[in-house]
Amino acid sequence: MFRIREQAHLPAHTIDTLAFAHRVRGGPFPTGCNLDNLVKENLGEIRRKLRFPTFAPGLRPGGMSGMSPERHDADPREDASLVARTWEAMVTTRTLAWGAGKPFWTHLDGDTRPGSAELVDEHIAELTGEQPQIEAAEWAARIREEGRIMRPTTPSINSLLLANLAAACIPAPEPVRIIADLLQTAGEIPSARVLQAEDLYMACQYLGTQQNLDVRHRSTTGKTLTKPLREPVAWALWQLAQPEWTAAQRHWREEARTTATGHVRLRELKKERERIRGRLAALVD
């Protein structure tokens, strides 16, 4: 998930490049396909971010201590850029290269040496979103039926509902589009900005978890949004359509930690935010 430019839209289809690489590599326990390997073999670069915490070699991040601060997990942009460039290399060269298998797997059948494979038209169609990724189709069915991608699992009713609403198989959230049209008519969203279905879904991501779930549920059942949901959705759409304002708020929030100027400017932005939200609330009331 690399940074999206102002007027760019999310692709209609996405692909899990690691799962794709594992399938093309093939063989039992196909190692050599983690991001370190793929970056080295396909880009000729060394990934700077450590795979595992420096303070506990051999232990994966997470567990009791959560994500490792030594790996700077709060900022995934570098890895996202590497994933995007690896994807680009596969599409343009029509080749996938992988690294060597780990010594632990050498007793298994199959080749554990580095290798590569030419990508055929079907592979390129998957990578470019012209046809669904094989694994993604399986995952979507598993999410709908079982509640999660990974097995085994004993999902609760809530986890099944949440998974279904996140399975990318629901219609565009029309209640969100209705509010978007209202804001555009009022001039709060630039009239030239064409909001695609991906933009409407992205606005849902600005909401809190329960609000996001409520909006998606109402979208699938044909219900209108309640008053407590309309104002947050309007604010989310406004932020999505005003990337410069949102970026300025993030900038001055960071500056406010160390400078008086940042503190003053952030306070001004907070007052401006309240005025904007007041206007939006009046429109959708």
mmCIF file of N, CA and C in Angstrom, residues 158-278:
data_model
loop_
_atom_site.group_PDB
_atom_site.id
_atom_site.type_symbol
_atom_site.label_atom_id
_atom_site.label_comp_id
_atom_site.label_asym_id
_atom_site.label_seq_id
_atom_site.Cartn_x
_atom_site.Cartn_y
_atom_site.Cartn_z
ATOM 1 N N ASN A 158 -20.239 -12.124 15.376
ATOM 2 C CA ASN A 158 -19.716 -10.791 15.080
ATOM 3 C C ASN A 158 -18.549 -10.858 14.114
ATOM 4 N N SER A 159 -17.653 -11.826 14.292
ATOM 5 C CA SER A 159 -16.504 -11.915 13.399
ATOM 6 C C SER A 159 -16.941 -12.280 11.991
ATOM 7 N N LEU A 160 -17.993 -13.126 11.873
ATOM 8 C CA LEU A 160 -18.524 -13.463 10.556
ATOM 9 C C LEU A 160 -19.117 -12.231 9.889
ATOM 10 N N LEU A 161 -19.862 -11.433 10.636
ATOM 11 C CA LEU A 161 -20.473 -10.235 10.079
ATOM 12 C C LEU A 161 -19.406 -9.259 9.617
ATOM 13 N N LEU A 162 -18.415 -9.016 10.462
ATOM 14 C CA LEU A 162 -17.354 -8.089 10.116
ATOM 15 C C LEU A 162 -16.596 -8.566 8.885
ATOM 16 N N ALA A 163 -16.306 -9.867 8.819
ATOM 17 C CA ALA A 163 -15.571 -10.409 7.681
ATOM 18 C C ALA A 163 -16.375 -10.261 6.402
ATOM 19 N N ASN A 164 -17.665 -10.548 6.472
ATOM 20 C CA ASN A 164 -18.490 -10.418 5.282
ATOM 21 C C ASN A 164 -18.527 -8.983 4.769
ATOM 22 N N LEU A 165 -18.583 -8.024 5.688
ATOM 23 C CA LEU A 165 -18.652 -6.629 5.285
ATOM 24 C C LEU A 165 -17.312 -6.109 4.799
ATOM 25 N N ALA A 166 -16.239 -6.853 5.017
ATOM 26 C CA ALA A 166 -14.907 -6.433 4.573
ATOM 27 C C ALA A 166 -14.416 -7.287 3.418
ATOM 28 N N ALA A 167 -15.265 -8.137 2.884
ATOM 29 C CA ALA A 167 -14.831 -9.118 1.891
ATOM 30 C C ALA A 167 -14.773 -8.578 0.474
ATOM 31 N N ALA A 168 -14.966 -7.271 0.290
ATOM 32 C CA ALA A 168 -14.877 -6.638 -1.019
ATOM 33 C C ALA A 168 -15.884 -7.228 -1.994
ATOM 34 N N CYS A 169 -16.978 -7.787 -1.479
ATOM 35 C CA CYS A 169 -17.994 -8.353 -2.358
ATOM 36 C C CYS A 169 -19.341 -7.707 -2.092
ATOM 37 N N ILE A 170 -19.338 -6.551 -1.425
ATOM 38 C CA ILE A 170 -20.580 -5.852 -1.152
ATOM 39 C C ILE A 170 -20.724 -4.705 -2.150
ATOM 40 N N PRO A 171 -21.951 -4.246 -2.421
ATOM 41 C CA PRO A 171 -22.144 -3.158 -3.384
ATOM 42 C C PRO A 171 -21.574 -1.852 -2.866
ATOM 43 N N ALA A 172 -21.407 -0.908 -3.771
ATOM 44 C CA ALA A 172 -20.908 0.412 -3.374
ATOM 45 C C ALA A 172 -21.837 1.005 -2.326
ATOM 46 N N PRO A 173 -21.284 1.663 -1.303
ATOM 47 C CA PRO A 173 -22.113 2.202 -0.210
ATOM 48 C C PRO A 173 -22.935 3.409 -0.664
ATOM 49 N N GLU A 174 -24.127 3.162 -1.179
ATOM 50 C CA GLU A 174 -24.966 4.228 -1.708
ATOM 51 C C GLU A 174 -25.330 5.280 -0.665
ATOM 52 N N PRO A 175 -25.552 4.904 0.615
ATOM 53 C CA PRO A 175 -25.827 5.967 1.606
ATOM 54 C C PRO A 175 -24.682 6.970 1.713
ATOM 55 N N VAL A 176 -23.451 6.504 1.502
ATOM 56 C CA VAL A 176 -22.300 7.410 1.526
ATOM 57 C C VAL A 176 -22.300 8.279 0.275
ATOM 58 N N ARG A 177 -22.671 7.687 -0.861
ATOM 59 C CA ARG A 177 -22.719 8.470 -2.099
ATOM 60 C C ARG A 177 -23.774 9.578 -2.014
ATOM 61 N N ILE A 178 -24.886 9.303 -1.371
ATOM 62 C CA ILE A 178 -25.935 10.324 -1.226
ATOM 63 C C ILE A 178 -25.392 11.545 -0.489
ATOM 64 N N ILE A 179 -24.646 11.298 0.591
ATOM 65 C CA ILE A 179 -24.065 12.413 1.347
ATOM 66 C C ILE A 179 -22.997 13.109 0.519
ATOM 67 N N ALA A 180 -22.198 12.340 -0.235
ATOM 68 C CA ALA A 180 -21.163 12.932 -1.084
ATOM 69 C C ALA A 180 -21.793 13.872 -2.116
ATOM 70 N N ASP A 181 -22.892 13.451 -2.729
ATOM 71 C CA ASP A 181 -23.574 14.301 -3.711
ATOM 72 C C ASP A 181 -24.095 15.578 -3.055
ATOM 73 N N LEU A 182 -24.603 15.444 -1.836
ATOM 74 C CA LEU A 182 -25.106 16.605 -1.114
ATOM 75 C C LEU A 182 -23.984 17.599 -0.841
ATOM 76 N N LEU A 183 -22.832 17.095 -0.433
ATOM 77 C CA LEU A 183 -21.694 17.978 -0.146
ATOM 78 C C LEU A 183 -21.168 18.636 -1.413
ATOM 79 N N GLN A 184 -21.189 17.911 -2.514
ATOM 80 C CA GLN A 184 -20.726 18.512 -3.769
ATOM 81 C C GLN A 184 -21.678 19.606 -4.229
ATOM 82 N N THR A 185 -22.970 19.374 -4.081
ATOM 83 C CA THR A 185 -23.953 20.394 -4.453
ATOM 84 C C THR A 185 -23.763 21.663 -3.629
ATOM 85 N N ALA A 186 -23.391 21.486 -2.359
ATOM 86 C CA ALA A 186 -23.199 22.634 -1.464
ATOM 87 C C ALA A 186 -21.813 23.261 -1.624
ATOM 88 N N GLY A 187 -20.950 22.670 -2.435
ATOM 89 C CA GLY A 187 -19.618 23.221 -2.656
ATOM 90 C C GLY A 187 -18.582 22.825 -1.628
ATOM 91 N N GLU A 188 -18.922 21.889 -0.721
ATOM 92 C CA GLU A 188 -17.962 21.445 0.287
ATOM 93 C C GLU A 188 -16.948 20.459 -0.307
ATOM 94 N N ILE A 189 -17.338 19.769 -1.367
ATOM 95 C CA ILE A 189 -16.432 18.908 -2.123
ATOM 96 C C ILE A 189 -16.357 19.472 -3.533
ATOM 97 N N PRO A 190 -15.178 19.656 -4.098
ATOM 98 C CA PRO A 190 -15.068 20.221 -5.455
ATOM 99 C C PRO A 190 -15.953 19.475 -6.447
ATOM 100 N N SER A 191 -16.713 20.216 -7.232
ATOM 101 C CA SER A 191 -17.636 19.591 -8.183
ATOM 102 C C SER A 191 -16.897 18.789 -9.247
ATOM 103 N N ALA A 192 -15.644 19.155 -9.513
ATOM 104 C CA ALA A 192 -14.871 18.433 -10.535
ATOM 105 C C ALA A 192 -14.355 17.093 -10.038
ATOM 106 N N ARG A 193 -14.403 16.885 -8.731
ATOM 107 C CA ARG A 193 -13.909 15.635 -8.155
ATOM 108 C C ARG A 193 -14.946 14.531 -8.363
ATOM 109 N N VAL A 194 -14.612 13.540 -9.166
ATOM 110 C CA VAL A 194 -15.499 12.409 -9.397
ATOM 111 C C VAL A 194 -15.169 11.338 -8.364
ATOM 112 N N LEU A 195 -16.106 11.051 -7.500
ATOM 113 C CA LEU A 195 -15.885 10.076 -6.437
ATOM 114 C C LEU A 195 -16.261 8.679 -6.920
ATOM 115 N N GLN A 196 -15.272 7.817 -7.002
ATOM 116 C CA GLN A 196 -15.498 6.443 -7.399
ATOM 117 C C GLN A 196 -15.930 5.626 -6.179
ATOM 118 N N ALA A 197 -16.335 4.383 -6.435
ATOM 119 C CA ALA A 197 -16.731 3.509 -5.330
ATOM 120 C C ALA A 197 -15.584 3.344 -4.339
ATOM 121 N N GLU A 198 -14.331 3.298 -4.862
ATOM 122 C CA GLU A 198 -13.183 3.135 -3.967
ATOM 123 C C GLU A 198 -13.062 4.314 -3.005
ATOM 124 N N ASP A 199 -13.408 5.537 -3.495
ATOM 125 C CA ASP A 199 -13.358 6.712 -2.628
ATOM 126 C C ASP A 199 -14.388 6.606 -1.508
ATOM 127 N N LEU A 200 -15.561 6.096 -1.836
ATOM 128 C CA LEU A 200 -16.606 5.960 -0.828
ATOM 129 C C LEU A 200 -16.196 4.952 0.240
ATOM 130 N N TYR A 201 -15.573 3.857 -0.185
ATOM 131 C CA TYR A 201 -15.068 2.885 0.778
ATOM 132 C C TYR A 201 -13.935 3.489 1.606
ATOM 133 N N MET A 202 -13.084 4.293 0.966
ATOM 134 C CA MET A 202 -11.988 4.915 1.702
ATOM 135 C C MET A 202 -12.521 5.853 2.779
ATOM 136 N N ALA A 203 -13.605 6.550 2.479
ATOM 137 C CA ALA A 203 -14.199 7.429 3.488
ATOM 138 C C ALA A 203 -14.635 6.629 4.708
ATOM 139 N N CYS A 204 -15.137 5.419 4.479
ATOM 140 C CA CYS A 204 -15.536 4.568 5.607
ATOM 141 C C CYS A 204 -14.350 4.261 6.507
ATOM 142 N N GLN A 205 -13.145 4.211 5.913
ATOM 143 C CA GLN A 205 -11.959 3.896 6.701
ATOM 144 C C GLN A 205 -11.570 5.034 7.644
ATOM 145 N N TYR A 206 -12.093 6.231 7.409
ATOM 146 C CA TYR A 206 -11.835 7.351 8.311
ATOM 147 C C TYR A 206 -12.668 7.238 9.587
ATOM 148 N N LEU A 207 -13.679 6.396 9.569
ATOM 149 C CA LEU A 207 -14.591 6.281 10.713
ATOM 150 C C LEU A 207 -14.013 5.369 11.780
ATOM 151 N N GLY A 208 -14.622 5.399 12.942
ATOM 152 C CA GLY A 208 -14.267 4.445 13.970
ATOM 153 C C GLY A 208 -14.726 3.050 13.568
ATOM 154 N N THR A 209 -14.221 2.043 14.250
ATOM 155 C CA THR A 209 -14.510 0.662 13.873
ATOM 156 C C THR A 209 -16.005 0.367 13.857
ATOM 157 N N GLN A 210 -16.715 0.742 14.924
ATOM 158 C CA GLN A 210 -18.140 0.448 14.989
ATOM 159 C C GLN A 210 -18.918 1.249 13.961
ATOM 160 N N GLN A 211 -18.542 2.516 13.751
ATOM 161 C CA GLN A 211 -19.225 3.327 12.748
ATOM 162 C C GLN A 211 -18.997 2.749 11.353
ATOM 163 N N ASN A 212 -17.778 2.332 11.079
ATOM 164 C CA ASN A 212 -17.452 1.714 9.791
ATOM 165 C C ASN A 212 -18.341 0.494 9.563
ATOM 166 N N LEU A 213 -18.433 -0.337 10.587
ATOM 167 C CA LEU A 213 -19.258 -1.543 10.495
ATOM 168 C C LEU A 213 -20.725 -1.189 10.279
ATOM 169 N N ASP A 214 -21.216 -0.177 10.994
ATOM 170 C CA ASP A 214 -22.621 0.215 10.876
ATOM 171 C C ASP A 214 -22.934 0.730 9.465
ATOM 172 N N VAL A 215 -22.045 1.561 8.933
ATOM 173 C CA VAL A 215 -22.276 2.122 7.601
ATOM 174 C C VAL A 215 -22.284 1.022 6.546
ATOM 175 N N ARG A 216 -21.327 0.095 6.635
ATOM 176 C CA ARG A 216 -21.270 -0.996 5.652
ATOM 177 C C ARG A 216 -22.500 -1.901 5.785
ATOM 178 N N HIS A 217 -22.935 -2.157 7.005
ATOM 179 C CA HIS A 217 -24.105 -2.998 7.213
ATOM 180 C C HIS A 217 -25.351 -2.339 6.616
ATOM 181 N N ARG A 218 -25.500 -1.047 6.826
ATOM 182 C CA ARG A 218 -26.653 -0.347 6.272
ATOM 183 C C ARG A 218 -26.577 -0.288 4.744
ATOM 184 N N SER A 219 -25.379 -0.258 4.199
ATOM 185 C CA SER A 219 -25.224 -0.258 2.745
ATOM 186 C C SER A 219 -25.689 -1.574 2.140
ATOM 187 N N THR A 220 -25.419 -2.665 2.832
ATOM 188 C CA THR A 220 -25.795 -3.976 2.303
ATOM 189 C C THR A 220 -27.283 -4.271 2.499
ATOM 190 N N THR A 221 -27.912 -3.610 3.457
ATOM 191 C CA THR A 221 -29.325 -3.885 3.750
ATOM 192 C C THR A 221 -30.265 -2.831 3.182
ATOM 193 N N GLY A 222 -29.701 -1.810 2.518
ATOM 194 C CA GLY A 222 -30.547 -0.790 1.908
ATOM 195 C C GLY A 222 -31.099 0.226 2.870
ATOM 196 N N LYS A 223 -30.562 0.296 4.069
ATOM 197 C CA LYS A 223 -31.058 1.248 5.061
ATOM 198 C C LYS A 223 -30.341 2.587 4.910
ATOM 199 N N THR A 224 -31.021 3.662 5.301
ATOM 200 C CA THR A 224 -30.393 4.984 5.302
ATOM 201 C C THR A 224 -29.530 5.133 6.547
ATOM 202 N N LEU A 225 -28.676 6.129 6.529
ATOM 203 C CA LEU A 225 -27.798 6.375 7.672
ATOM 204 C C LEU A 225 -28.544 7.152 8.748
ATOM 205 N N THR A 226 -28.323 6.786 9.987
ATOM 206 C CA THR A 226 -28.922 7.514 11.098
ATOM 207 C C THR A 226 -28.220 8.851 11.278
ATOM 208 N N LYS A 227 -28.830 9.742 12.011
ATOM 209 C CA LYS A 227 -28.241 11.059 12.241
ATOM 210 C C LYS A 227 -26.863 10.970 12.898
ATOM 211 N N PRO A 228 -26.651 10.093 13.905
ATOM 212 C CA PRO A 228 -25.306 9.997 14.500
ATOM 213 C C PRO A 228 -24.243 9.503 13.522
ATOM 214 N N LEU A 229 -24.658 8.892 12.402
ATOM 215 C CA LEU A 229 -23.687 8.418 11.413
ATOM 216 C C LEU A 229 -23.457 9.434 10.297
ATOM 217 N N ARG A 230 -24.457 10.248 9.993
ATOM 218 C CA ARG A 230 -24.344 11.133 8.831
ATOM 219 C C ARG A 230 -23.245 12.171 8.999
ATOM 220 N N GLU A 231 -23.149 12.765 10.183
ATOM 221 C CA GLU A 231 -22.125 13.810 10.367
ATOM 222 C C GLU A 231 -20.707 13.256 10.282
ATOM 223 N N PRO A 232 -20.388 12.126 10.943
ATOM 224 C CA PRO A 232 -19.034 11.561 10.783
ATOM 225 C C PRO A 232 -18.716 11.171 9.339
ATOM 226 N N VAL A 233 -19.721 10.664 8.607
ATOM 227 C CA VAL A 233 -19.496 10.308 7.206
ATOM 228 C C VAL A 233 -19.223 11.565 6.378
ATOM 229 N N ALA A 234 -19.965 12.622 6.637
ATOM 230 C CA ALA A 234 -19.732 13.875 5.913
ATOM 231 C C ALA A 234 -18.327 14.412 6.184
ATOM 232 N N TRP A 235 -17.896 14.353 7.427
ATOM 233 C CA TRP A 235 -16.559 14.813 7.787
ATOM 234 C C TRP A 235 -15.492 13.938 7.142
ATOM 235 N N ALA A 236 -15.739 12.644 7.089
ATOM 236 C CA ALA A 236 -14.789 11.733 6.450
ATOM 237 C C ALA A 236 -14.664 12.041 4.962
ATOM 238 N N LEU A 237 -15.786 12.278 4.297
ATOM 239 C CA LEU A 237 -15.757 12.615 2.871
ATOM 240 C C LEU A 237 -15.045 13.943 2.635
ATOM 241 N N TRP A 238 -15.291 14.916 3.505
ATOM 242 C CA TRP A 238 -14.633 16.211 3.352
ATOM 243 C C TRP A 238 -13.122 16.064 3.457
ATOM 244 N N GLN A 239 -12.650 15.301 4.443
ATOM 245 C CA GLN A 239 -11.209 15.093 4.601
ATOM 246 C C GLN A 239 -10.617 14.387 3.390
ATOM 247 N N LEU A 240 -11.345 13.391 2.875
ATOM 248 C CA LEU A 240 -10.861 12.653 1.714
ATOM 249 C C LEU A 240 -10.704 13.567 0.508
ATOM 250 N N ALA A 241 -11.615 14.532 0.370
ATOM 251 C CA ALA A 241 -11.589 15.424 -0.786
ATOM 252 C C ALA A 241 -10.674 16.629 -0.590
ATOM 253 N N GLN A 242 -10.141 16.798 0.623
ATOM 254 C CA GLN A 242 -9.258 17.940 0.921
ATOM 255 C C GLN A 242 -7.917 17.423 1.441
ATOM 256 N N PRO A 243 -7.133 16.753 0.598
ATOM 257 C CA PRO A 243 -5.875 16.149 1.087
ATOM 258 C C PRO A 243 -4.870 17.166 1.607
ATOM 259 N N GLU A 244 -4.887 18.390 1.042
ATOM 260 C CA GLU A 244 -3.931 19.396 1.517
ATOM 261 C C GLU A 244 -4.215 19.785 2.961
ATOM 262 N N TRP A 245 -5.501 19.964 3.292
ATOM 263 C CA TRP A 245 -5.864 20.335 4.653
ATOM 264 C C TRP A 245 -5.507 19.212 5.621
ATOM 265 N N THR A 246 -5.806 17.980 5.220
ATOM 266 C CA THR A 246 -5.511 16.830 6.068
ATOM 267 C C THR A 246 -4.010 16.685 6.292
ATOM 268 N N ALA A 247 -3.223 16.899 5.227
ATOM 269 C CA ALA A 247 -1.766 16.813 5.353
ATOM 270 C C ALA A 247 -1.229 17.915 6.262
ATOM 271 N N ALA A 248 -1.807 19.113 6.157
ATOM 272 C CA ALA A 248 -1.374 20.223 7.017
ATOM 273 C C ALA A 248 -1.669 19.919 8.477
ATOM 274 N N GLN A 249 -2.809 19.324 8.746
ATOM 275 C CA GLN A 249 -3.146 18.978 10.120
ATOM 276 C C GLN A 249 -2.137 17.976 10.690
ATOM 277 N N ARG A 250 -1.785 16.957 9.890
ATOM 278 C CA ARG A 250 -0.786 15.982 10.357
ATOM 279 C C ARG A 250 0.557 16.663 10.608
ATOM 280 N N HIS A 251 0.930 17.576 9.709
ATOM 281 C CA HIS A 251 2.221 18.265 9.849
ATOM 282 C C HIS A 251 2.278 19.089 11.125
ATOM 283 N N TRP A 252 1.252 19.902 11.360
ATOM 284 C CA TRP A 252 1.298 20.782 12.519
ATOM 285 C C TRP A 252 1.070 20.039 13.819
ATOM 286 N N ARG A 253 0.393 18.895 13.743
ATOM 287 C CA ARG A 253 0.272 18.076 14.946
ATOM 288 C C ARG A 253 1.655 17.571 15.376
ATOM 289 N N GLU A 254 2.483 17.208 14.412
ATOM 290 C CA GLU A 254 3.841 16.763 14.720
ATOM 291 C C GLU A 254 4.687 17.928 15.221
ATOM 292 N N GLU A 255 4.556 19.081 14.566
ATOM 293 C CA GLU A 255 5.333 20.257 14.969
ATOM 294 C C GLU A 255 4.943 20.734 16.364
ATOM 295 N N ALA A 256 3.676 20.547 16.733
ATOM 296 C CA ALA A 256 3.197 21.024 18.029
ATOM 297 C C ALA A 256 3.879 20.315 19.191
ATOM 298 N N ARG A 257 4.487 19.180 18.930
ATOM 299 C CA ARG A 257 5.172 18.446 19.990
ATOM 300 C C ARG A 257 6.453 19.132 20.431
ATOM 301 N N THR A 258 7.032 19.940 19.532
ATOM 302 C CA THR A 258 8.356 20.507 19.841
ATOM 303 C C THR A 258 8.452 22.016 19.665
ATOM 304 N N THR A 259 7.460 22.655 19.018
ATOM 305 C CA THR A 259 7.583 24.093 18.759
ATOM 306 C C THR A 259 6.323 24.837 19.175
ATOM 307 N N ALA A 260 6.508 26.095 19.581
ATOM 308 C CA ALA A 260 5.373 26.947 19.950
ATOM 309 C C ALA A 260 4.553 27.295 18.708
ATOM 310 N N THR A 261 5.241 27.510 17.582
ATOM 311 C CA THR A 261 4.540 27.821 16.337
ATOM 312 C C THR A 261 3.602 26.684 15.952
ATOM 313 N N GLY A 262 4.101 25.460 16.087
ATOM 314 C CA GLY A 262 3.278 24.303 15.773
ATOM 315 C C GLY A 262 2.069 24.216 16.679
ATOM 316 N N HIS A 263 2.265 24.534 17.967
ATOM 317 C CA HIS A 263 1.160 24.483 18.930
ATOM 318 C C HIS A 263 0.085 25.492 18.555
ATOM 319 N N VAL A 264 0.491 26.707 18.199
ATOM 320 C CA VAL A 264 -0.462 27.755 17.836
ATOM 321 C C VAL A 264 -1.201 27.386 16.557
ATOM 322 N N ARG A 265 -0.455 26.930 15.565
ATOM 323 C CA ARG A 265 -1.084 26.591 14.293
ATOM 324 C C ARG A 265 -2.046 25.415 14.440
ATOM 325 N N LEU A 266 -1.694 24.443 15.255
ATOM 326 C CA LEU A 266 -2.580 23.304 15.463
ATOM 327 C C LEU A 266 -3.866 23.743 16.152
ATOM 328 N N ARG A 267 -3.749 24.673 17.093
ATOM 329 C CA ARG A 267 -4.941 25.175 17.778
ATOM 330 C C ARG A 267 -5.862 25.889 16.794
ATOM 331 N N GLU A 268 -5.274 26.636 15.860
ATOM 332 C CA GLU A 268 -6.076 27.306 14.834
ATOM 333 C C GLU A 268 -6.791 26.293 13.945
ATOM 334 N N LEU A 269 -6.081 25.238 13.585
ATOM 335 C CA LEU A 269 -6.675 24.210 12.738
ATOM 336 C C LEU A 269 -7.811 23.482 13.457
ATOM 337 N N LYS A 270 -7.669 23.295 14.747
ATOM 338 C CA LYS A 270 -8.736 22.646 15.509
ATOM 339 C C LYS A 270 -9.999 23.504 15.507
ATOM 340 N N LYS A 271 -9.831 24.839 15.653
ATOM 341 C CA LYS A 271 -10.979 25.737 15.603
ATOM 342 C C LYS A 271 -11.618 25.709 14.218
ATOM 343 N N GLU A 272 -10.748 25.690 13.188
ATOM 344 C CA GLU A 272 -11.262 25.621 11.823
ATOM 345 C C GLU A 272 -12.018 24.307 11.597
ATOM 346 N N ARG A 273 -11.493 23.227 12.159
ATOM 347 C CA ARG A 273 -12.148 21.935 12.029
ATOM 348 C C ARG A 273 -13.549 21.961 12.629
ATOM 349 N N GLU A 274 -13.693 22.607 13.788
ATOM 350 C CA GLU A 274 -15.008 22.676 14.418
ATOM 351 C C GLU A 274 -15.987 23.478 13.565
ATOM 352 N N ARG A 275 -15.499 24.553 12.927
ATOM 353 C CA ARG A 275 -16.372 25.348 12.049
ATOM 354 C C ARG A 275 -16.820 24.518 10.847
ATOM 355 N N ILE A 276 -15.869 23.762 10.268
ATOM 356 C CA ILE A 276 -16.201 22.942 9.096
ATOM 357 C C ILE A 276 -17.205 21.865 9.475
ATOM 358 N N ARG A 277 -16.961 21.209 10.585
ATOM 359 C CA ARG A 277 -17.867 20.136 11.009
ATOM 360 C C ARG A 277 -19.251 20.686 11.337
ATOM 361 N N GLY A 278 -19.291 21.906 11.829
ATOM 362 C CA GLY A 278 -20.585 22.528 12.086
ATOM 363 C C GLY A 278 -21.371 22.746 10.798
#
